[in-house]
CSV table of C-alpha atoms in Angstrom, one decimal:
chain,number,residue,atom,x,y,z
A,1,UNK,CA,-5.2,-2.0,15.9
A,2,UNK,CA,-8.2,-3.2,13.9
A,3,UNK,CA,-10.2,-1.4,11.1
A,4,UNK,CA,-13.8,-1.1,10.2
A,5,UNK,CA,-15.9,0.2,7.3
A,6,UNK,CA,-17.3,3.7,7.4
A,7,UNK,CA,-20.7,2.0,6.5
A,8,UNK,CA,-20.7,-0.3,9.5
A,9,UNK,CA,-21.0,-3.7,8.0
A,10,UNK,CA,-17.3,-4.8,8.0
A,11,UNK,CA,-15.2,-4.8,11.2
A,12,UNK,CA,-12.2,-6.5,12.7
A,13,UNK,CA,-9.8,-6.2,9.7
A,14,UNK,CA,-6.1,-5.7,10.3
A,15,UNK,CA,-3.7,-3.5,8.3
A,16,UNK,CA,-2.7,-6.2,5.9
A,17,UNK,CA,-6.4,-6.8,5.1
A,18,UNK,CA,-7.2,-3.2,4.5
A,19,UNK,CA,-4.0,-2.6,2.5
A,20,UNK,CA,-5.2,-5.2,0.0
A,21,UNK,CA,-8.9,-4.3,0.1
A,22,UNK,CA,-9.5,-0.7,-1.3
A,23,UNK,CA,-13.2,-0.2,-0.7
A,24,UNK,CA,-14.8,-2.4,2.0
A,25,UNK,CA,-17.3,-5.1,0.8
A,26,UNK,CA,-20.2,-2.9,1.9
A,27,UNK,CA,-19.0,0.0,-0.3
A,28,UNK,CA,-17.5,2.0,2.5
A,29,UNK,CA,-13.9,3.0,3.3
A,30,UNK,CA,-11.7,1.7,6.0
A,31,UNK,CA,-10.9,3.6,9.2
A,32,UNK,CA,-9.3,2.5,12.5
A,33,UNK,CA,-12.0,1.2,14.9
A,34,UNK,CA,-10.3,3.4,17.6
A,35,UNK,CA,-8.4,6.5,16.6
A,36,UNK,CA,-5.2,6.7,18.7
A,37,UNK,CA,-4.5,9.7,20.8
A,38,UNK,CA,-1.1,11.6,20.8
A,39,UNK,CA,-0.3,12.9,24.3
A,40,UNK,CA,1.3,16.3,24.6
A,41,UNK,CA,4.5,14.7,25.9
A,42,UNK,CA,4.6,12.5,22.8
A,43,UNK,CA,4.4,15.5,20.6
A,44,UNK,CA,7.2,17.3,22.5
A,45,UNK,CA,9.3,14.1,22.3
A,46,UNK,CA,8.8,13.9,18.5
A,47,UNK,CA,9.8,17.5,17.9
A,48,UNK,CA,13.4,16.5,17.2
A,49,UNK,CA,12.5,13.7,14.8
A,50,UNK,CA,13.0,13.9,11.0
A,51,UNK,CA,10.0,13.6,8.7
A,52,UNK,CA,11.0,10.0,7.9
A,53,UNK,CA,11.2,9.1,11.6
A,54,UNK,CA,7.7,10.7,12.1
A,55,UNK,CA,6.3,8.5,9.3
A,56,UNK,CA,7.7,5.4,11.0
A,57,UNK,CA,6.2,6.5,14.4
A,58,UNK,CA,2.8,7.2,12.9
A,59,UNK,CA,2.7,4.0,10.8
A,60,UNK,CA,3.6,2.0,13.9
A,61,UNK,CA,0.4,3.2,15.6
A,62,UNK,CA,-1.6,1.3,13.0
A,63,UNK,CA,0.7,-1.5,11.9
A,64,UNK,CA,1.3,-4.1,14.7
A,65,UNK,CA,4.8,-5.6,15.0
A,66,UNK,CA,3.3,-9.1,14.3
A,67,UNK,CA,2.6,-7.8,10.8
A,68,UNK,CA,5.7,-5.7,10.2
A,69,UNK,CA,8.4,-5.7,13.0
A,70,UNK,CA,9.5,-2.2,13.9
A,71,UNK,CA,13.0,-2.5,12.5
A,72,UNK,CA,11.6,-3.8,9.1
A,73,UNK,CA,9.1,-1.0,9.1
A,74,UNK,CA,11.9,1.5,9.5
A,75,UNK,CA,13.8,-0.2,6.6
A,76,UNK,CA,10.8,-0.1,4.3
A,77,UNK,CA,9.9,3.6,5.0
A,78,UNK,CA,13.6,4.6,4.8
A,79,UNK,CA,14.0,2.9,1.4
A,80,UNK,CA,10.7,4.3,0.1
A,81,UNK,CA,11.8,7.9,1.0
A,82,UNK,CA,15.4,7.6,0.1
A,83,UNK,CA,15.1,8.9,-3.5
A,84,UNK,CA,13.7,12.3,-2.9
A,85,UNK,CA,15.6,15.3,-4.2
A,86,UNK,CA,16.1,17.0,-0.8
A,87,UNK,CA,17.7,15.1,2.1
A,88,UNK,CA,14.9,16.1,4.5
A,89,UNK,CA,12.3,14.7,2.1
A,90,UNK,CA,9.8,17.5,2.9
A,91,UNK,CA,10.6,21.0,4.2
A,92,UNK,CA,9.1,24.2,5.4
A,93,UNK,CA,9.9,27.4,3.5
A,94,UNK,CA,9.4,30.7,5.5
A,95,UNK,CA,8.4,33.7,3.3
A,96,UNK,CA,7.3,37.2,4.0
A,97,UNK,CA,4.5,38.2,6.4
A,98,UNK,CA,4.2,34.8,8.0
A,99,UNK,CA,3.7,32.8,4.8
A,100,UNK,CA,5.0,29.3,5.7
A,101,UNK,CA,4.8,26.7,2.9
A,102,UNK,CA,5.3,23.0,3.5
A,103,UNK,CA,6.9,21.6,0.3
A,104,UNK,CA,5.7,18.0,-0.3
A,105,UNK,CA,6.8,17.7,-4.0
A,106,UNK,CA,10.4,16.5,-4.0
A,107,UNK,CA,9.7,12.9,-5.2
A,108,UNK,CA,10.0,11.4,-8.7
A,109,UNK,CA,6.8,12.9,-10.1
A,110,UNK,CA,7.1,16.2,-8.3
A,111,UNK,CA,3.8,15.8,-6.3
A,112,UNK,CA,2.8,15.1,-2.7
A,113,UNK,CA,1.3,11.8,-3.8
A,114,UNK,CA,4.9,10.4,-4.0
A,115,UNK,CA,5.2,10.4,-0.2
A,116,UNK,CA,2.4,8.0,0.5
A,117,UNK,CA,2.6,6.1,-2.7
A,118,UNK,CA,6.2,5.0,-2.3
A,119,UNK,CA,5.6,3.8,1.2
A,120,UNK,CA,2.3,2.0,0.3
A,121,UNK,CA,3.9,0.2,-2.6
A,122,UNK,CA,6.8,-1.0,-0.3
A,123,UNK,CA,4.2,-2.3,2.1
A,124,UNK,CA,2.4,-4.1,-0.7
A,125,UNK,CA,5.6,-5.6,-2.0
A,126,UNK,CA,6.6,-6.8,1.5
A,127,UNK,CA,3.3,-8.7,2.0
A,128,UNK,CA,3.2,-10.1,-1.6
A,129,UNK,CA,6.7,-11.6,-1.1
A,130,UNK,CA,5.5,-13.2,2.2
A,131,UNK,CA,2.4,-14.5,0.5
A,132,UNK,CA,4.3,-15.5,-2.7
A,133,UNK,CA,1.5,-14.2,-4.9
A,134,UNK,CA,0.7,-11.4,-7.3
A,135,UNK,CA,-1.6,-8.4,-7.3
A,136,UNK,CA,-2.9,-5.8,-9.7
A,137,UNK,CA,-3.2,-2.2,-8.8
A,138,UNK,CA,-6.1,-0.4,-10.5
A,139,UNK,CA,-5.9,3.4,-10.3
A,140,UNK,CA,-8.0,6.3,-11.6
A,141,UNK,CA,-6.3,9.6,-11.5
A,142,UNK,CA,-7.0,13.3,-11.9
A,143,UNK,CA,-3.4,13.9,-12.7
A,144,UNK,CA,-0.8,13.1,-10.1
A,145,UNK,CA,-1.8,9.8,-8.5
A,146,UNK,CA,-1.3,7.8,-11.7
A,147,UNK,CA,2.2,8.9,-12.4
A,148,UNK,CA,3.1,8.4,-8.8
A,149,UNK,CA,1.7,4.9,-8.7
A,150,UNK,CA,3.6,4.0,-11.9
A,151,UNK,CA,6.9,5.4,-10.8
A,152,UNK,CA,6.6,3.6,-7.4
A,153,UNK,CA,5.6,0.2,-8.9
A,154,UNK,CA,7.3,0.0,-12.3
A,155,UNK,CA,9.5,-3.1,-12.7
A,156,UNK,CA,8.4,-4.7,-9.4
A,157,UNK,CA,7.9,-8.4,-9.5
A,158,UNK,CA,4.5,-9.6,-8.3
A,159,UNK,CA,2.8,-6.3,-9.0
A,160,UNK,CA,1.0,-4.9,-12.1
A,161,UNK,CA,-0.4,-1.4,-12.3
A,162,UNK,CA,-3.3,-0.3,-14.5
A,163,UNK,CA,-3.8,3.5,-14.6
A,164,UNK,CA,-6.7,5.4,-16.3
A,165,UNK,CA,-6.4,9.2,-16.7
A,166,UNK,CA,-8.8,11.8,-18.2
A,167,UNK,CA,-7.4,12.7,-21.7
A,168,UNK,CA,-7.0,16.4,-22.2
A,169,UNK,CA,-7.6,17.2,-18.5
A,170,UNK,CA,-4.0,16.7,-17.2
A,171,UNK,CA,-0.9,18.7,-18.0
A,172,UNK,CA,1.6,17.5,-20.5
A,173,UNK,CA,4.1,16.7,-17.8
A,174,UNK,CA,1.6,14.7,-15.8
A,175,UNK,CA,0.7,12.8,-18.9
A,176,UNK,CA,4.3,12.1,-19.8
A,177,UNK,CA,5.0,10.7,-16.3
A,178,UNK,CA,2.4,8.0,-17.2
A,179,UNK,CA,2.7,7.2,-20.9
A,180,UNK,CA,6.5,7.2,-21.1
A,181,UNK,CA,6.8,4.2,-18.8
A,182,UNK,CA,7.3,1.1,-20.9
A,183,UNK,CA,7.8,-1.5,-18.2
A,184,UNK,CA,5.9,-4.7,-18.8
A,185,UNK,CA,3.9,-4.3,-15.5
A,186,UNK,CA,2.5,-0.9,-16.4
A,187,UNK,CA,-0.7,-0.5,-18.4
A,188,UNK,CA,-2.0,3.0,-19.1
A,189,UNK,CA,-5.4,4.2,-20.5
A,190,UNK,CA,-6.4,7.6,-21.7
A,191,UNK,CA,-10.2,8.1,-21.1
A,192,UNK,CA,-12.4,10.5,-22.9
A,193,UNK,CA,-14.1,11.9,-19.8
A,194,UNK,CA,-13.4,13.4,-16.3
A,195,UNK,CA,-11.8,11.7,-13.4
A,196,UNK,CA,-15.2,11.3,-11.8
A,197,UNK,CA,-16.4,9.4,-14.9
A,198,UNK,CA,-13.4,7.1,-14.5
A,199,UNK,CA,-14.3,6.5,-10.8
A,200,UNK,CA,-17.7,5.3,-11.9
A,201,UNK,CA,-16.2,2.5,-14.0
A,202,UNK,CA,-13.7,1.6,-11.3
A,203,UNK,CA,-16.4,1.4,-8.6
A,204,UNK,CA,-18.2,-1.3,-10.7
A,205,UNK,CA,-15.0,-3.3,-11.0
A,206,UNK,CA,-14.2,-3.2,-7.3
A,207,UNK,CA,-17.8,-4.1,-6.5
A,208,UNK,CA,-17.3,-7.4,-8.3
A,209,UNK,CA,-15.7,-9.5,-5.5
A,210,UNK,CA,-15.1,-12.5,-7.8
A,211,UNK,CA,-13.1,-10.2,-10.1
A,212,UNK,CA,-11.2,-8.7,-7.1
A,213,UNK,CA,-10.2,-12.1,-5.8
A,214,UNK,CA,-9.3,-13.6,-9.2
A,215,UNK,CA,-7.0,-10.8,-10.2
A,216,UNK,CA,-5.9,-9.6,-6.8
A,217,UNK,CA,-7.2,-6.1,-7.4
A,218,UNK,CA,-6.0,-3.3,-5.2
A,219,UNK,CA,-6.8,0.4,-5.2
A,220,UNK,CA,-4.0,2.8,-4.7
A,221,UNK,CA,-6.2,5.9,-4.8
A,222,UNK,CA,-6.6,7.6,-1.4
A,223,UNK,CA,-9.5,5.1,-0.9
A,224,UNK,CA,-6.6,2.9,0.4
A,225,UNK,CA,-6.1,3.5,4.1
A,226,UNK,CA,-2.3,3.3,3.8
A,227,UNK,CA,-2.3,6.4,1.6
A,228,UNK,CA,-4.2,8.4,4.2
A,229,UNK,CA,-2.2,7.0,7.0
A,230,UNK,CA,1.1,8.2,5.6
A,231,UNK,CA,-0.4,11.6,5.0
A,232,UNK,CA,-1.1,12.0,8.7
A,233,UNK,CA,2.7,12.4,9.1
A,234,UNK,CA,3.1,15.7,7.2
A,235,UNK,CA,0.3,17.3,9.3
A,236,UNK,CA,2.2,16.3,12.4
A,237,UNK,CA,5.5,17.4,11.0
A,238,UNK,CA,4.1,20.8,10.1
A,239,UNK,CA,2.7,21.2,13.6
A,240,UNK,CA,6.0,20.3,15.2
A,241,UNK,CA,8.0,22.6,13.0
A,242,UNK,CA,5.8,25.7,13.4
A,243,UNK,CA,3.9,25.4,16.8
A,244,UNK,CA,6.8,25.9,19.2
A,245,UNK,CA,5.3,23.0,21.2
A,246,UNK,CA,8.8,22.1,22.6
A,247,UNK,CA,8.8,25.4,24.5
A,248,UNK,CA,5.5,24.8,26.3
A,249,UNK,CA,5.2,23.7,29.9
A,250,UNK,CA,3.7,20.3,30.7
A,251,UNK,CA,0.7,22.0,32.3
A,252,UNK,CA,0.0,24.6,29.6
A,253,UNK,CA,-2.3,24.2,26.6
A,254,UNK,CA,-0.7,23.2,23.3
A,255,UNK,CA,-0.5,26.0,20.8
A,256,UNK,CA,-2.7,25.9,17.7
A,257,UNK,CA,-1.5,25.8,14.1
A,258,UNK,CA,-3.7,26.6,11.1
A,259,UNK,CA,-3.1,24.3,8.1
A,260,UNK,CA,-4.5,25.2,4.7
A,261,UNK,CA,-5.0,22.4,2.2
A,262,UNK,CA,-5.8,22.5,-1.5
A,263,UNK,CA,-8.7,20.1,-1.7
A,264,UNK,CA,-10.2,17.8,-4.4
A,265,UNK,CA,-10.9,14.2,-3.5
A,266,UNK,CA,-10.5,15.2,0.2
A,267,UNK,CA,-7.9,12.6,1.1
A,268,UNK,CA,-5.5,15.2,2.4
A,269,UNK,CA,-8.1,17.1,4.4
A,270,UNK,CA,-9.5,13.9,5.8
A,271,UNK,CA,-5.9,13.1,7.1
A,272,UNK,CA,-5.9,16.5,8.7
A,273,UNK,CA,-9.2,15.7,10.4
A,274,UNK,CA,-7.9,12.4,11.7
A,275,UNK,CA,-4.8,14.2,13.1
A,276,UNK,CA,-7.1,16.7,14.8
A,277,UNK,CA,-9.0,13.8,16.3
A,278,UNK,CA,-5.8,12.3,17.6
A,279,UNK,CA,-5.3,15.4,19.8
A,280,UNK,CA,-3.1,17.7,17.7
A,281,UNK,CA,-4.6,21.2,17.9
A,282,UNK,CA,-5.0,22.0,14.2
A,283,UNK,CA,-7.2,24.7,12.6
A,284,UNK,CA,-8.1,23.2,9.2
A,285,UNK,CA,-8.9,25.2,6.0
A,286,UNK,CA,-9.9,23.3,2.8
A,287,UNK,CA,-9.4,25.5,-0.3
A,288,UNK,CA,-11.1,24.5,-3.6
A,289,UNK,CA,-11.1,25.7,-7.1
A,290,UNK,CA,-14.3,26.2,-9.1
A,291,UNK,CA,-15.2,22.6,-8.5
A,292,UNK,CA,-16.6,23.7,-5.1
A,293,UNK,CA,-18.6,20.8,-3.6
A,294,UNK,CA,-16.5,20.7,-0.4
A,295,UNK,CA,-16.9,24.5,0.0
A,296,UNK,CA,-20.7,24.3,-0.5
A,297,UNK,CA,-20.9,21.3,1.9
A,298,UNK,CA,-19.0,23.1,4.7
A,299,UNK,CA,-20.7,26.5,4.3
A,300,UNK,CA,-24.3,25.5,3.6
A,301,UNK,CA,-24.6,21.7,4.1
A,302,UNK,CA,-25.3,21.2,0.4
A,303,UNK,CA,-23.4,18.0,-0.5
A,304,UNK,CA,-24.4,18.1,-4.2
A,305,UNK,CA,-22.4,17.5,-7.3
A,306,UNK,CA,-22.5,20.2,-10.0
A,307,UNK,CA,-23.8,19.3,-13.4
A,308,UNK,CA,-20.3,18.9,-14.8
A,309,UNK,CA,-16.6,19.0,-13.7
A,310,UNK,CA,-15.1,22.4,-14.7
A,311,UNK,CA,-11.6,22.4,-16.2
A,312,UNK,CA,-9.4,24.7,-14.2
A,313,UNK,CA,-5.7,25.6,-14.0
A,314,UNK,CA,-5.6,23.5,-10.8
A,315,UNK,CA,-6.5,20.3,-12.7
A,316,UNK,CA,-5.6,17.7,-10.1
A,317,UNK,CA,-8.4,19.0,-7.9
A,318,UNK,CA,-11.0,19.2,-10.7
A,319,UNK,CA,-13.2,16.8,-8.8
A,320,UNK,CA,-16.9,16.8,-8.0
A,321,UNK,CA,-17.0,13.6,-6.0
A,322,UNK,CA,-14.8,14.1,-2.9
A,323,UNK,CA,-15.1,10.5,-1.8
A,324,UNK,CA,-12.9,10.9,1.3
A,325,UNK,CA,-15.5,13.2,2.8
A,326,UNK,CA,-17.1,9.9,3.8
A,327,UNK,CA,-14.2,9.4,6.3
A,328,UNK,CA,-14.8,12.9,7.6
A,329,UNK,CA,-18.5,12.2,8.1
A,330,UNK,CA,-17.7,9.0,9.9
A,331,UNK,CA,-15.4,10.8,12.3
A,332,UNK,CA,-17.9,13.6,13.0
A,333,UNK,CA,-20.7,11.1,13.6
A,334,UNK,CA,-18.7,9.1,16.1
A,335,UNK,CA,-18.4,6.0,13.9
A,336,UNK,CA,-22.1,5.8,13.2
A,337,UNK,CA,-21.9,3.5,10.1
A,338,UNK,CA,-25.6,3.3,9.6
A,339,UNK,CA,-26.0,7.1,9.2
A,340,UNK,CA,-23.0,7.3,6.9
A,341,UNK,CA,-24.2,4.5,4.8
A,342,UNK,CA,-27.6,6.1,4.4
A,343,UNK,CA,-26.1,9.5,3.5
A,344,UNK,CA,-23.5,8.1,1.0
A,345,UNK,CA,-25.8,5.7,-0.7
A,346,UNK,CA,-28.2,8.6,-1.3
A,347,UNK,CA,-25.4,10.7,-2.7
A,348,UNK,CA,-24.1,8.0,-5.0
A,349,UNK,CA,-27.6,7.3,-6.3
A,350,UNK,CA,-28.8,10.9,-6.7
A,351,UNK,CA,-25.5,12.9,-6.7
A,352,UNK,CA,-27.1,15.1,-4.0
A,353,UNK,CA,-27.5,15.1,-0.2
A,354,UNK,CA,-28.4,17.8,2.3
A,355,UNK,CA,-26.6,17.3,5.5
A,356,UNK,CA,-28.6,17.1,8.7
A,357,UNK,CA,-28.3,20.2,10.7
A,358,UNK,CA,-26.2,18.6,13.4
A,359,UNK,CA,-23.8,17.0,10.9
A,360,UNK,CA,-23.4,20.3,9.1
A,361,UNK,CA,-22.7,22.1,12.4
A,362,UNK,CA,-20.1,19.5,13.3
A,363,UNK,CA,-18.4,19.8,9.9
A,364,UNK,CA,-18.2,23.6,10.0
A,365,UNK,CA,-16.7,23.4,13.5
A,366,UNK,CA,-13.7,21.3,12.4
A,367,UNK,CA,-12.9,23.1,9.1
A,368,UNK,CA,-13.5,26.2,7.2
A,369,UNK,CA,-13.2,26.6,3.4
A,370,UNK,CA,-12.6,29.0,0.5
A,371,UNK,CA,-13.1,29.0,-3.2
A,372,UNK,CA,-10.8,30.3,-5.9
A,373,UNK,CA,-11.3,30.7,-9.6
A,374,UNK,CA,-8.7,30.8,-12.4
A,375,UNK,CA,-8.2,34.5,-12.1
A,376,UNK,CA,-7.5,34.1,-8.4
A,377,UNK,CA,-5.0,31.4,-9.1
A,378,UNK,CA,-3.1,33.5,-11.6
A,379,UNK,CA,-3.2,36.5,-9.2
A,380,UNK,CA,-1.7,34.5,-6.4
A,381,UNK,CA,1.0,32.9,-8.5
A,382,UNK,CA,2.1,36.3,-9.7
A,383,UNK,CA,1.9,38.0,-6.3
A,384,UNK,CA,3.8,35.3,-4.5
A,385,UNK,CA,6.6,35.6,-7.1
A,386,UNK,CA,6.7,39.4,-7.0
A,387,UNK,CA,6.8,39.5,-3.2
A,388,UNK,CA,9.0,36.5,-2.5
A,389,UNK,CA,10.7,35.4,-5.8
A,390,UNK,CA,9.0,32.1,-5.0
A,391,UNK,CA,6.9,30.3,-7.6
A,392,UNK,CA,3.9,28.2,-6.5
A,393,UNK,CA,2.0,25.7,-8.6
A,394,UNK,CA,-1.7,26.5,-9.3
A,395,UNK,CA,-2.9,24.0,-6.6
A,396,UNK,CA,-0.7,25.6,-4.0
A,397,UNK,CA,-1.9,29.0,-5.2
A,398,UNK,CA,-5.5,27.9,-4.4
A,399,UNK,CA,-4.3,27.5,-0.8
A,400,UNK,CA,-2.1,30.5,-0.6
A,401,UNK,CA,-5.0,32.7,-1.8
A,402,UNK,CA,-6.2,32.3,1.8
A,403,UNK,CA,-3.0,34.0,3.1
A,404,UNK,CA,-3.6,37.1,1.0
A,405,UNK,CA,-7.3,37.4,1.4
A,406,UNK,CA,-8.2,36.3,4.9
A,407,UNK,CA,-7.1,38.3,8.0
A,408,UNK,CA,-4.2,36.7,9.9
A,409,UNK,CA,-4.8,36.5,13.6
A,410,UNK,CA,-1.7,37.6,15.6
A,411,UNK,CA,0.0,34.7,17.3
A,412,UNK,CA,-1.6,32.0,15.2
A,413,UNK,CA,1.0,30.2,12.9
A,414,UNK,CA,-0.2,29.2,9.5
A,415,UNK,CA,1.1,26.5,7.2
A,416,UNK,CA,0.2,26.2,3.5
A,417,UNK,CA,0.5,22.8,1.9
A,418,UNK,CA,2.4,22.8,-1.4
A,419,UNK,CA,1.1,19.8,-3.2
A,420,UNK,CA,3.1,19.9,-6.5
A,421,UNK,CA,6.0,21.6,-8.2
A,422,UNK,CA,5.2,24.4,-10.6
A,423,UNK,CA,7.4,22.6,-13.1
A,424,UNK,CA,4.3,20.4,-13.9
A,425,UNK,CA,2.1,23.3,-14.8
A,426,UNK,CA,3.7,25.4,-17.5
A,427,UNK,CA,0.4,26.7,-18.9
A,428,UNK,CA,-0.5,28.2,-15.5
A,429,UNK,CA,2.9,29.7,-15.1
A,430,UNK,CA,2.7,31.3,-18.5
A,431,UNK,CA,-0.8,32.6,-17.8
A,432,UNK,CA,0.6,34.4,-14.8
A,433,UNK,CA,3.2,36.0,-17.0
A,434,UNK,CA,6.0,34.2,-15.4
A,435,UNK,CA,8.9,32.0,-16.6
A,436,UNK,CA,11.3,29.6,-15.1
A,437,UNK,CA,14.1,27.2,-16.2
A,438,UNK,CA,12.4,23.8,-16.7
A,439,UNK,CA,13.9,20.9,-14.7
A,440,UNK,CA,16.3,18.7,-16.6
A,441,UNK,CA,14.4,15.6,-15.6
A,442,UNK,CA,11.1,17.1,-17.0
A,443,UNK,CA,12.8,18.0,-20.3
A,444,UNK,CA,14.0,14.4,-20.7
A,445,UNK,CA,10.4,13.2,-20.8
A,446,UNK,CA,9.9,14.9,-24.2
A,447,UNK,CA,12.4,12.6,-25.8
A,448,UNK,CA,11.0,9.3,-24.5
A,449,UNK,CA,8.8,6.9,-26.4
A,450,UNK,CA,5.2,6.4,-25.2
A,451,UNK,CA,2.6,3.6,-24.8
A,452,UNK,CA,-1.0,3.9,-23.8
A,453,UNK,CA,-4.5,2.8,-25.0
A,454,UNK,CA,-7.6,5.0,-25.5
A,455,UNK,CA,-11.0,4.6,-23.9
A,456,UNK,CA,-13.3,6.4,-26.3
A,457,UNK,CA,-16.6,8.1,-25.3
A,458,UNK,CA,-19.6,6.2,-26.6
A,459,UNK,CA,-23.3,6.1,-25.9
A,460,UNK,CA,-22.7,3.4,-23.3
A,461,UNK,CA,-19.2,4.6,-22.3
A,462,UNK,CA,-19.2,3.3,-18.8
A,463,UNK,CA,-20.2,-0.2,-19.9
A,464,UNK,CA,-17.6,-0.1,-22.7
A,465,UNK,CA,-14.8,1.1,-20.4
A,466,UNK,CA,-15.6,-1.5,-17.8
A,467,UNK,CA,-15.5,-4.2,-20.5
A,468,UNK,CA,-12.1,-3.0,-21.9
A,469,UNK,CA,-10.6,-2.9,-18.4
A,470,UNK,CA,-11.9,-6.4,-17.6
A,471,UNK,CA,-10.3,-7.7,-20.8
A,472,UNK,CA,-7.0,-6.1,-19.9
A,473,UNK,CA,-7.1,-7.6,-16.4
A,474,UNK,CA,-7.7,-11.0,-17.9
A,475,UNK,CA,-4.9,-10.6,-20.4
A,476,UNK,CA,-2.4,-9.5,-17.8
A,477,UNK,CA,-3.3,-12.4,-15.4
A,478,UNK,CA,-3.0,-14.9,-18.3
A,479,UNK,CA,0.4,-13.5,-19.3
A,480,UNK,CA,1.7,-13.8,-15.7
A,481,UNK,CA,0.3,-17.3,-15.4
A,482,UNK,CA,2.1,-18.3,-18.7
A,483,UNK,CA,5.2,-16.3,-17.6
A,484,UNK,CA,5.3,-14.3,-20.8
A,485,UNK,CA,5.4,-10.6,-21.6
A,486,UNK,CA,2.2,-8.6,-22.1
A,487,UNK,CA,3.9,-6.4,-24.6
A,488,UNK,CA,6.0,-8.4,-27.0
């Protein structure tokens, strides 16, 4: 299995290469040169597997045994997923009127990012030990990715993690998951701007190939193929749990399952599109908050950023640059890197692009969308509790809005992705007029000391942030070379 860039100028990379690369050298994102197909018999055979076993099977499609032998892959994934708070790691909860929710939030930071992050960090550590070298993870976050990266990487030898989050645009629990970690290999910045602003500075850093090589820079955002690869597993798990595929005859068509996904940076929905391309009959729905660029792109072909990122109760998807849509476009266009490059370079330069008619038709044929404002989020949180005594987070509520407002076709099973625990979003819970007993592990965060640095807004804020981050990378590398602590 080899990988190529969505922009067509980089090909022939293996999993280890793309794991350590983040963006490709041409500015694109890595995808498998040939997307594997899952035969119906394979899906029937996988029906009895646990989620952890499905992750191993999926990962083995993209990671050859010469890089990670199967038994070592099993050990890495098993160790990565061993610390989740429920034995099955993820689970489907069946509620009234066909409302099926796939809970993905039982990791350390109570968000679905923990699933892919823990596995990806284990893969990184495995290869770093073989190489006998160090690396630095550079992560921008809209809320959940930063905490997950920190909790997965803290204390690991050979790996530093630098996280930048948008100050005032994450919840107190999300923030505390980041700033209360005092391990010497963790470096946290609070930026006076949006997560899209942070991405601008990070793109500049990753575009400097000398800087990337000197400091061993790695992205652990969903730019990294490994993150998306692990996310394929929960779509397949949901399908196997809900479709009844094991009851179908060998000659009959596979049943379809609708999967509804709260969408921001579009990594999760991109994973769903890949699984659909692999032959799993999914009907995909991408649900967004008031930051609705994905909705506008699918419904009208208008791939244009709004003037500003709107702050909503579903803060982790307050994103106007859904960068993983590049992967979706690449799939739809049959791997036409030249067309993708032209489209994405125009979008990055002007923040606007009108999809060609054919591309728009293809996109609207593989997914539908919906848009939910804060009032809708509160309504669904309250209604889901009143009808089921089940509390959803505001992001999950963005998805579950679809259940209550879109007709349910008889015979079609639906699955709603629950991306985070409501324990992280107390403000939204209170706005819905609801209460709950806070988790003990969340309460403990209030008593911990904190450490972080500020990135202030200035006239030339992007230049200033880039300079500060370069200085930090240099200081960290120098400390590791001298075998001394960064924070004395």
